PDB file of C-alpha atoms and ligand atoms in Angstrom:
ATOM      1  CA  UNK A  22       0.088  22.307  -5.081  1.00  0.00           C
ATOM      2  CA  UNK A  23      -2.581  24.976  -4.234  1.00  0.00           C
ATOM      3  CA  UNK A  24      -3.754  25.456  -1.260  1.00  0.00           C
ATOM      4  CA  UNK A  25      -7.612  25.010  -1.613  1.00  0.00           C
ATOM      5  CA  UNK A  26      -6.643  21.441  -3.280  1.00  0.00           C
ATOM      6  CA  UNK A  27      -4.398  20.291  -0.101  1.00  0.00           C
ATOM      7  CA  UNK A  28      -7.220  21.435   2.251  1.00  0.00           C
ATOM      8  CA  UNK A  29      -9.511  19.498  -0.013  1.00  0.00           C
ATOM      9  CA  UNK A  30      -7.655  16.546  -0.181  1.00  0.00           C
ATOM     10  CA  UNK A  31      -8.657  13.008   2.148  1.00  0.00           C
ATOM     11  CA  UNK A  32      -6.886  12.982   5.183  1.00  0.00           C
ATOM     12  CA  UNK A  33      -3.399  11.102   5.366  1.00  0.00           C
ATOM     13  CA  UNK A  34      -4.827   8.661   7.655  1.00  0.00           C
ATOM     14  CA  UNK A  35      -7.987   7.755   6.057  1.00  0.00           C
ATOM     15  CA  UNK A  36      -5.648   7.031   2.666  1.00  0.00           C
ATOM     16  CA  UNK A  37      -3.628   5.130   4.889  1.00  0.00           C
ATOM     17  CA  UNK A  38      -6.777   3.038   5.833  1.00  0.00           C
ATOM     18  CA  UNK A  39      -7.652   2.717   2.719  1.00  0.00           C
ATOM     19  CA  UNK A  40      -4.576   1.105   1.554  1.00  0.00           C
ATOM     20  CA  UNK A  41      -4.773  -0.993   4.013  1.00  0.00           C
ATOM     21  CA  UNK A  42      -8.239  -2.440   2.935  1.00  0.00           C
ATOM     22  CA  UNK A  43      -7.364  -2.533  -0.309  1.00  0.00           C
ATOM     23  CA  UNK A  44      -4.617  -4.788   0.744  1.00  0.00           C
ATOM     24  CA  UNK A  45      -6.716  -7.297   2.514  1.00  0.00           C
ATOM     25  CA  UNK A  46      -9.246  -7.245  -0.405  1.00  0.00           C
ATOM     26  CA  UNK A  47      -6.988  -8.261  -2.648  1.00  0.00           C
ATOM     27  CA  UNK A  48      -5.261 -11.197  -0.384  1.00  0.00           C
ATOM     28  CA  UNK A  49      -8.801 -12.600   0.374  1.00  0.00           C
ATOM     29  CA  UNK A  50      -9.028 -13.380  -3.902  1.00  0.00           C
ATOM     30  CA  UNK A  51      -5.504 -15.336  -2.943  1.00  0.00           C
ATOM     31  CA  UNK A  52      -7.542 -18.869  -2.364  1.00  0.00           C
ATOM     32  CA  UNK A  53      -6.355 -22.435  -3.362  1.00  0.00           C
ATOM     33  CA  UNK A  54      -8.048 -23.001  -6.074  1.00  0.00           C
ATOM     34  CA  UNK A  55      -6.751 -20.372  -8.184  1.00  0.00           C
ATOM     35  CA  UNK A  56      -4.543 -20.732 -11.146  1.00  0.00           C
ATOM     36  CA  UNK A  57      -0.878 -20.480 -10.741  1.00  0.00           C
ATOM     37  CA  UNK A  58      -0.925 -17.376 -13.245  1.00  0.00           C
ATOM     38  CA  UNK A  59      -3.704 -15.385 -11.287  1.00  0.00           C
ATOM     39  CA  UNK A  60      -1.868 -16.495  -7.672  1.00  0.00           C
ATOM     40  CA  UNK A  61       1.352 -14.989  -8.848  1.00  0.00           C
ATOM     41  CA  UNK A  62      -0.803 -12.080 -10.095  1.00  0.00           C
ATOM     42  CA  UNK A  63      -2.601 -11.502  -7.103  1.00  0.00           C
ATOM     43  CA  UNK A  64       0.400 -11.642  -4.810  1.00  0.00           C
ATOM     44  CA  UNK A  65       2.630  -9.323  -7.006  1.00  0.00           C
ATOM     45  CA  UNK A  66      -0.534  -6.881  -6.741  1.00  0.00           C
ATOM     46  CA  UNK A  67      -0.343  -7.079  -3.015  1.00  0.00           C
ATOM     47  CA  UNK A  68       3.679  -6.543  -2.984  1.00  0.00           C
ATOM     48  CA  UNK A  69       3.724  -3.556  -5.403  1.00  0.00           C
ATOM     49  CA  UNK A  70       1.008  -2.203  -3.247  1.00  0.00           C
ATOM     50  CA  UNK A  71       2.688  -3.264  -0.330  1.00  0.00           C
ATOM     51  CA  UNK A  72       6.176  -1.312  -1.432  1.00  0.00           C
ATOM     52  CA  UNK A  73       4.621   1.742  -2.480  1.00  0.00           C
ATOM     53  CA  UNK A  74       2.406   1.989   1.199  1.00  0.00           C
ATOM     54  CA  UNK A  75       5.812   1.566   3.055  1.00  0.00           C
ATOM     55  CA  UNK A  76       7.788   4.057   1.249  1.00  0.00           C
ATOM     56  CA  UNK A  77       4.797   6.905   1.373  1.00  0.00           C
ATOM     57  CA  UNK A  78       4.671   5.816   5.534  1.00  0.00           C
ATOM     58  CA  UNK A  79       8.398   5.910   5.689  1.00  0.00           C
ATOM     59  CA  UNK A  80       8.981   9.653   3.724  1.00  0.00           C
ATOM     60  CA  UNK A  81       5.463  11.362   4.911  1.00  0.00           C
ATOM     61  CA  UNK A  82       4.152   9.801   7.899  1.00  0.00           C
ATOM     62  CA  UNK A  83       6.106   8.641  10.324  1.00  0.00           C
ATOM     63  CA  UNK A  84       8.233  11.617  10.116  1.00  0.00           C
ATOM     64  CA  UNK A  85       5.117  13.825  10.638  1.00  0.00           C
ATOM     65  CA  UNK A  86       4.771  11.326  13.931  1.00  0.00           C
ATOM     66  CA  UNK A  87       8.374  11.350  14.638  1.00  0.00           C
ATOM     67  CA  UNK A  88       7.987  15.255  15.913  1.00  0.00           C
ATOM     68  CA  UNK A  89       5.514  14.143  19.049  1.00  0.00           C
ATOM     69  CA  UNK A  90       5.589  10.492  19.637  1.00  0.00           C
ATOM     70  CA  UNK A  91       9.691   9.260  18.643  1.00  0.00           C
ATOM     71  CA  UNK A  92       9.464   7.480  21.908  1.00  0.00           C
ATOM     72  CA  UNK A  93       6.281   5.280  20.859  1.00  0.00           C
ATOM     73  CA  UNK A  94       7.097   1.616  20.686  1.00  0.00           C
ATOM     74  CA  UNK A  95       4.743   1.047  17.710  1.00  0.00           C
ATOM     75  CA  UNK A  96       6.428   3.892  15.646  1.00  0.00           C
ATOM     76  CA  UNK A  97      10.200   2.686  16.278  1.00  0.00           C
ATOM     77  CA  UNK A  98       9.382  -0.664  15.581  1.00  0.00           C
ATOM     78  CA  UNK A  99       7.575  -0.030  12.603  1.00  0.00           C
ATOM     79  CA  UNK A 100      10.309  -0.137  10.042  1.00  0.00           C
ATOM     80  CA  UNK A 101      11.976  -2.655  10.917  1.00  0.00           C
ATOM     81  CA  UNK A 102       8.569  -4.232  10.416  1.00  0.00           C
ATOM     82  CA  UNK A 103       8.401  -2.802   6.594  1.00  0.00           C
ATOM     83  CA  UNK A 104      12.421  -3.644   6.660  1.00  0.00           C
ATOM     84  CA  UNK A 105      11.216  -7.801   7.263  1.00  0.00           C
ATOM     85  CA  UNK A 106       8.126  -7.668   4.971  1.00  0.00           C
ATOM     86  CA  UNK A 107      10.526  -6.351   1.633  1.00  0.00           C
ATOM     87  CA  UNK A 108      12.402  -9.591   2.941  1.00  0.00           C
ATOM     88  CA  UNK A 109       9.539 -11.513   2.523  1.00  0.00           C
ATOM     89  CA  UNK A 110       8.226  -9.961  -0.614  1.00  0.00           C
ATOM     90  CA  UNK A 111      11.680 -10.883  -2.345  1.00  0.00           C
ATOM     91  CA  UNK A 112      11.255 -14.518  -1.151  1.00  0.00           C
ATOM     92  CA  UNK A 113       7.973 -14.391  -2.809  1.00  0.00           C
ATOM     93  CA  UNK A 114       8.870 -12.917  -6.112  1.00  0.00           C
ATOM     94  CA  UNK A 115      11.669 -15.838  -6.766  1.00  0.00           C
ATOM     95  CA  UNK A 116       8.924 -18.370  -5.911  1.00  0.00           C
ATOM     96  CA  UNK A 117       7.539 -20.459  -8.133  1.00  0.00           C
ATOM     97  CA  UNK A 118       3.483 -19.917  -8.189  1.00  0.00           C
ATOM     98  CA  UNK A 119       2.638 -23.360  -8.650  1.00  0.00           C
ATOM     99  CA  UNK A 120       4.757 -24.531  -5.355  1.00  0.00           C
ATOM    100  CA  UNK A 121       3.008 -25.196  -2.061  1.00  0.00           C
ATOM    101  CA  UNK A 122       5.881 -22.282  -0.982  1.00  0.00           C
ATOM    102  CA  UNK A 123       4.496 -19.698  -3.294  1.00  0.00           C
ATOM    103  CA  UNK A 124       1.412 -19.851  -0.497  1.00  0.00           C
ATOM    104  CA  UNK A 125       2.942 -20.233   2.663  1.00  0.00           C
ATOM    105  CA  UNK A 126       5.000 -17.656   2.102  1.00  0.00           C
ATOM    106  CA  UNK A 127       2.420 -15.272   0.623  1.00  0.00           C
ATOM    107  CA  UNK A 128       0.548 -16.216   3.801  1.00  0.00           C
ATOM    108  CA  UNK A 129       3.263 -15.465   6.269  1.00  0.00           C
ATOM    109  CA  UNK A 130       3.650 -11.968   4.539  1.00  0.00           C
ATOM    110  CA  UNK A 131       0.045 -11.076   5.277  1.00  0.00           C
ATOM    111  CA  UNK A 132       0.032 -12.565   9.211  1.00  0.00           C
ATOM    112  CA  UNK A 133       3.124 -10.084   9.518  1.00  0.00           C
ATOM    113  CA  UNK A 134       0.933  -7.127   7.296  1.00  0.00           C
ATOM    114  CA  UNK A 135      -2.222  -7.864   9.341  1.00  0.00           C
ATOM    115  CA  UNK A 136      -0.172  -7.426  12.635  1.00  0.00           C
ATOM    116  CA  UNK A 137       1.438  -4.698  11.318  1.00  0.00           C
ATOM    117  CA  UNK A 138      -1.954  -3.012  10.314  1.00  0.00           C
ATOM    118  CA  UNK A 139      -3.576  -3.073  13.816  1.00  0.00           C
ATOM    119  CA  UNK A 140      -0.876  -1.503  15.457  1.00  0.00           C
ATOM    120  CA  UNK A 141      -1.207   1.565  12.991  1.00  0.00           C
ATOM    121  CA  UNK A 142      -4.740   1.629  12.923  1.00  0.00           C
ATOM    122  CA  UNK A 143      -5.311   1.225  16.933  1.00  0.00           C
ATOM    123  CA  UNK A 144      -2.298   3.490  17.887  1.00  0.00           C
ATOM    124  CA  UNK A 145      -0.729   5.372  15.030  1.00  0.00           C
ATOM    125  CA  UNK A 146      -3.621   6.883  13.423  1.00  0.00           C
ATOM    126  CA  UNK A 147      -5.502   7.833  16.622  1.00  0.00           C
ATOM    127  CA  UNK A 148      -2.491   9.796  17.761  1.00  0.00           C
ATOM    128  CA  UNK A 149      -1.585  11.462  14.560  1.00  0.00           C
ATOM    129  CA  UNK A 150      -5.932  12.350  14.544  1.00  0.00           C
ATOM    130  CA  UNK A 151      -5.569  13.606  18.183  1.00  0.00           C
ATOM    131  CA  UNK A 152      -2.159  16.006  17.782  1.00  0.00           C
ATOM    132  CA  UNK A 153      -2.521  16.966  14.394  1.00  0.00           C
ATOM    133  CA  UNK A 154      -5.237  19.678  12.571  1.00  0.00           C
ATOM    134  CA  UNK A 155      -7.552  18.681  10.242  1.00  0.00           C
ATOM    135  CA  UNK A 156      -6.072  20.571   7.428  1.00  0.00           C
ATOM    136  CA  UNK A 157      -2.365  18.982   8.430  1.00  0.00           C
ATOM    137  CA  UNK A 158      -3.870  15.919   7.921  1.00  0.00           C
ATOM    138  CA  UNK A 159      -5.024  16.814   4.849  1.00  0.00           C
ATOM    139  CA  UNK A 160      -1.847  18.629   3.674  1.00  0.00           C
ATOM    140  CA  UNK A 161      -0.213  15.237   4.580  1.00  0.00           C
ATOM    141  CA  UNK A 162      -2.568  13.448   2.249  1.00  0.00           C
ATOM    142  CA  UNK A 163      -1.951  16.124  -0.402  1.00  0.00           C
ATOM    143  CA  UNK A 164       1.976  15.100  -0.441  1.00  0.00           C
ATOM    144  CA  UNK A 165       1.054  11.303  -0.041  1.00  0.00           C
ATOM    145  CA  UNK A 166      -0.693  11.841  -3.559  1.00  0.00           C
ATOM    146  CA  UNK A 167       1.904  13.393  -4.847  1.00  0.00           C
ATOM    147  CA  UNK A 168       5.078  11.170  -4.495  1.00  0.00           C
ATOM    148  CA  UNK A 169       2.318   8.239  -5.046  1.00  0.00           C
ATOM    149  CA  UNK A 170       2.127   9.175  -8.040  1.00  0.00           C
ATOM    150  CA  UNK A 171       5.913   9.275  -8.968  1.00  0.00           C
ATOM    151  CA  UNK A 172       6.237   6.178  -7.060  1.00  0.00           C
ATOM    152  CA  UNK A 173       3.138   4.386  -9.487  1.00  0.00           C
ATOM    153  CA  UNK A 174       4.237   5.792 -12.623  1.00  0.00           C
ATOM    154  CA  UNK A 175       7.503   3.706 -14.000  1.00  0.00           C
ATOM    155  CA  UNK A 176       5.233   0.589 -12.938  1.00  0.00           C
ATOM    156  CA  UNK A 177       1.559   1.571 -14.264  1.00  0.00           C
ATOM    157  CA  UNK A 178       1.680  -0.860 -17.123  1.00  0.00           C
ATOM    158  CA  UNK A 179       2.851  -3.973 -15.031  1.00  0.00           C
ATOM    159  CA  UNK A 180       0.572  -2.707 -11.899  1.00  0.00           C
ATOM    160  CA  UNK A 181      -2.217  -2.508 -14.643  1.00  0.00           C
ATOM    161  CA  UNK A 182      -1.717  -6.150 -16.366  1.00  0.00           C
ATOM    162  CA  UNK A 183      -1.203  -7.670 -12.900  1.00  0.00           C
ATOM    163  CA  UNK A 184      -4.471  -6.006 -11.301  1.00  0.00           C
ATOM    164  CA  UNK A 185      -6.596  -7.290 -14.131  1.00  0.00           C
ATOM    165  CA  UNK A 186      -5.266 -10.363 -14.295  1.00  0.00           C
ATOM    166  CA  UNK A 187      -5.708 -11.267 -10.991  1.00  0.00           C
ATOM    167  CA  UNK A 188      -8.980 -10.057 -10.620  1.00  0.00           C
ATOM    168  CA  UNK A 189     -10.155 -12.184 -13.819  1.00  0.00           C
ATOM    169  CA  UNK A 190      -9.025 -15.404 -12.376  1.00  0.00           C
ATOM    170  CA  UNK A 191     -11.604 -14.353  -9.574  1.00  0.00           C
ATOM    171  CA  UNK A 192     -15.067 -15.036  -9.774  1.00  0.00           C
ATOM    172  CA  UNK A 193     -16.756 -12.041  -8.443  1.00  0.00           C
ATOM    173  CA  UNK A 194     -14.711  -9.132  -9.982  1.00  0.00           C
ATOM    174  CA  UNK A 195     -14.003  -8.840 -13.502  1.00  0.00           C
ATOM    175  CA  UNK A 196     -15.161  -5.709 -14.425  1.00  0.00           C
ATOM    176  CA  UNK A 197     -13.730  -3.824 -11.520  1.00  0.00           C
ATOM    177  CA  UNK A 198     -10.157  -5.285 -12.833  1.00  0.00           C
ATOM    178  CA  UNK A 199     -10.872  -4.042 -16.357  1.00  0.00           C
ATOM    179  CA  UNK A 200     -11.415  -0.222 -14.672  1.00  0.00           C
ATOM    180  CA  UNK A 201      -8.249  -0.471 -12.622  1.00  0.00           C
ATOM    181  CA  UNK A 202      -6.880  -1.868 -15.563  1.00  0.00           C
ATOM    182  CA  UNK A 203      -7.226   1.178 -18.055  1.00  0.00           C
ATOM    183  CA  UNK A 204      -7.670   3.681 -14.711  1.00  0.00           C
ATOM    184  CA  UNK A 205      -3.563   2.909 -14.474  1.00  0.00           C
ATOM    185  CA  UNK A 206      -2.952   2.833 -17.995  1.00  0.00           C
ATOM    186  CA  UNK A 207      -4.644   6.278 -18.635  1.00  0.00           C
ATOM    187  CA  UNK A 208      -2.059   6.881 -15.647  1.00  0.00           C
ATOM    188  CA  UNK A 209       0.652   5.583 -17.546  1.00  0.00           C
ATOM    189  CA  UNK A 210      -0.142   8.056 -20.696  1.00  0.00           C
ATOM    190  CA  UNK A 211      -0.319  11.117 -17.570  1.00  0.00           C
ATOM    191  CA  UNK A 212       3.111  10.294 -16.703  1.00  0.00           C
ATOM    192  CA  UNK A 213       4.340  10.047 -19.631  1.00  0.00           C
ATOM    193  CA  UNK A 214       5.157  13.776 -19.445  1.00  0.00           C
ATOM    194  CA  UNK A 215       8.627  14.528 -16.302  1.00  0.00           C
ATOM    195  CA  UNK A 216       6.554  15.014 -12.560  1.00  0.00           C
ATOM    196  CA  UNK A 217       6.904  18.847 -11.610  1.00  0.00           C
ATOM    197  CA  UNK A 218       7.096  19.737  -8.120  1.00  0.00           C
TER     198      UNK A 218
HETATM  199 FE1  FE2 B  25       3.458   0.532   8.039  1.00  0.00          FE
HETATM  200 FE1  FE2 B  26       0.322   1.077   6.937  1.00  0.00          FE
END
């Protein structure tokens, strides 16, 4: 990738943020009165999303960590933490939707993710902000797109049906599903073609 565009790109940690919100966004549409199709919609949304933000964390950033802070609770403990939510996610994706189970257990993923989420955001990101340049950070975020993009690609189509269903069964949303709806399929066509390095 060219230099000028990795200087250019957003910062690893602000991505990471960003994930993170997206996250949350999506779990607050995960509400009791929804359909059975649209809750098991919403919470494969928030898994896939889920998967691909621990595998980026795990390759890219908490190796970039591991070089001045391998001794910081928060950092060993956090994959273990990713290690118990994939647990978790495979409990939920042999659920039932329309079982009281499907919710509980959808709920105890995101009291885990929320915990999970504080800890980077109070103590991970600050410290990779204070050691690390500017254009590091924004090297990281460069290689973050990258292998996000391998890692979206075999799944655009079901990521795509998935995000707009479970934004239709919403009530304040619909046309921001049908965007991220053909935004991932126009993704799918991209990566259609092999991923150079
Ligand atoms: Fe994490
Ligand atoms: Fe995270």
């Amino acid at each position: 990738m060219p230099s000028l565009l990795k200087r250019a790109s957003p910062t690893i940690t602000d991505m990471i943020r960003f994930d993170h919100s997206h996250t949350l966004i999506t779990y607050h549409q995960y509400t009791a009165d929804k359909m059975s199709v649209t809750k098991r919609s919403l919470a494969e949304t928030i898994c896939a999303a889920l998967e691909i933000h621990a595998t980026l964390e795990e390759e890219i950033f908490y190796p970039a960590l591991q070089a001045f802070a391998a001794s910081e609770p928060v950092l060993q403990k956090s994959e273990p933490e990713h290690q118990a939510m994939r647990a978790l996610i495979a409990q939920i994706r042999s659920t039932d939707a329309s079982l009281p189970l499907h919710a509980e257990l959808v709920h105890k993923l995101m009291q885990e993710v929320i915990h999970h989420v504080a800890d980077e955001e109070a103590v991970l990101l600050p410290m990779a902000e204070q050691r690390l340049s500017k254009q590091q950070l924004c090297e990281l975020g460069a290689e973050m797109t990258k292998r996000r993009m391998e890692l979206v690609a075999p799944q655009a189509g079901k990521l795509a049906v998935n995000t707009f269903v479970g934004m239709s069964g919403s009530t304040v949303v619909k046309t921001i599903g049908a965007i991220a709806a053909v935004a991932a399929l126009g993704m799918l066509g991209q990566h259609k073609r092999p991923v150079k390095s």
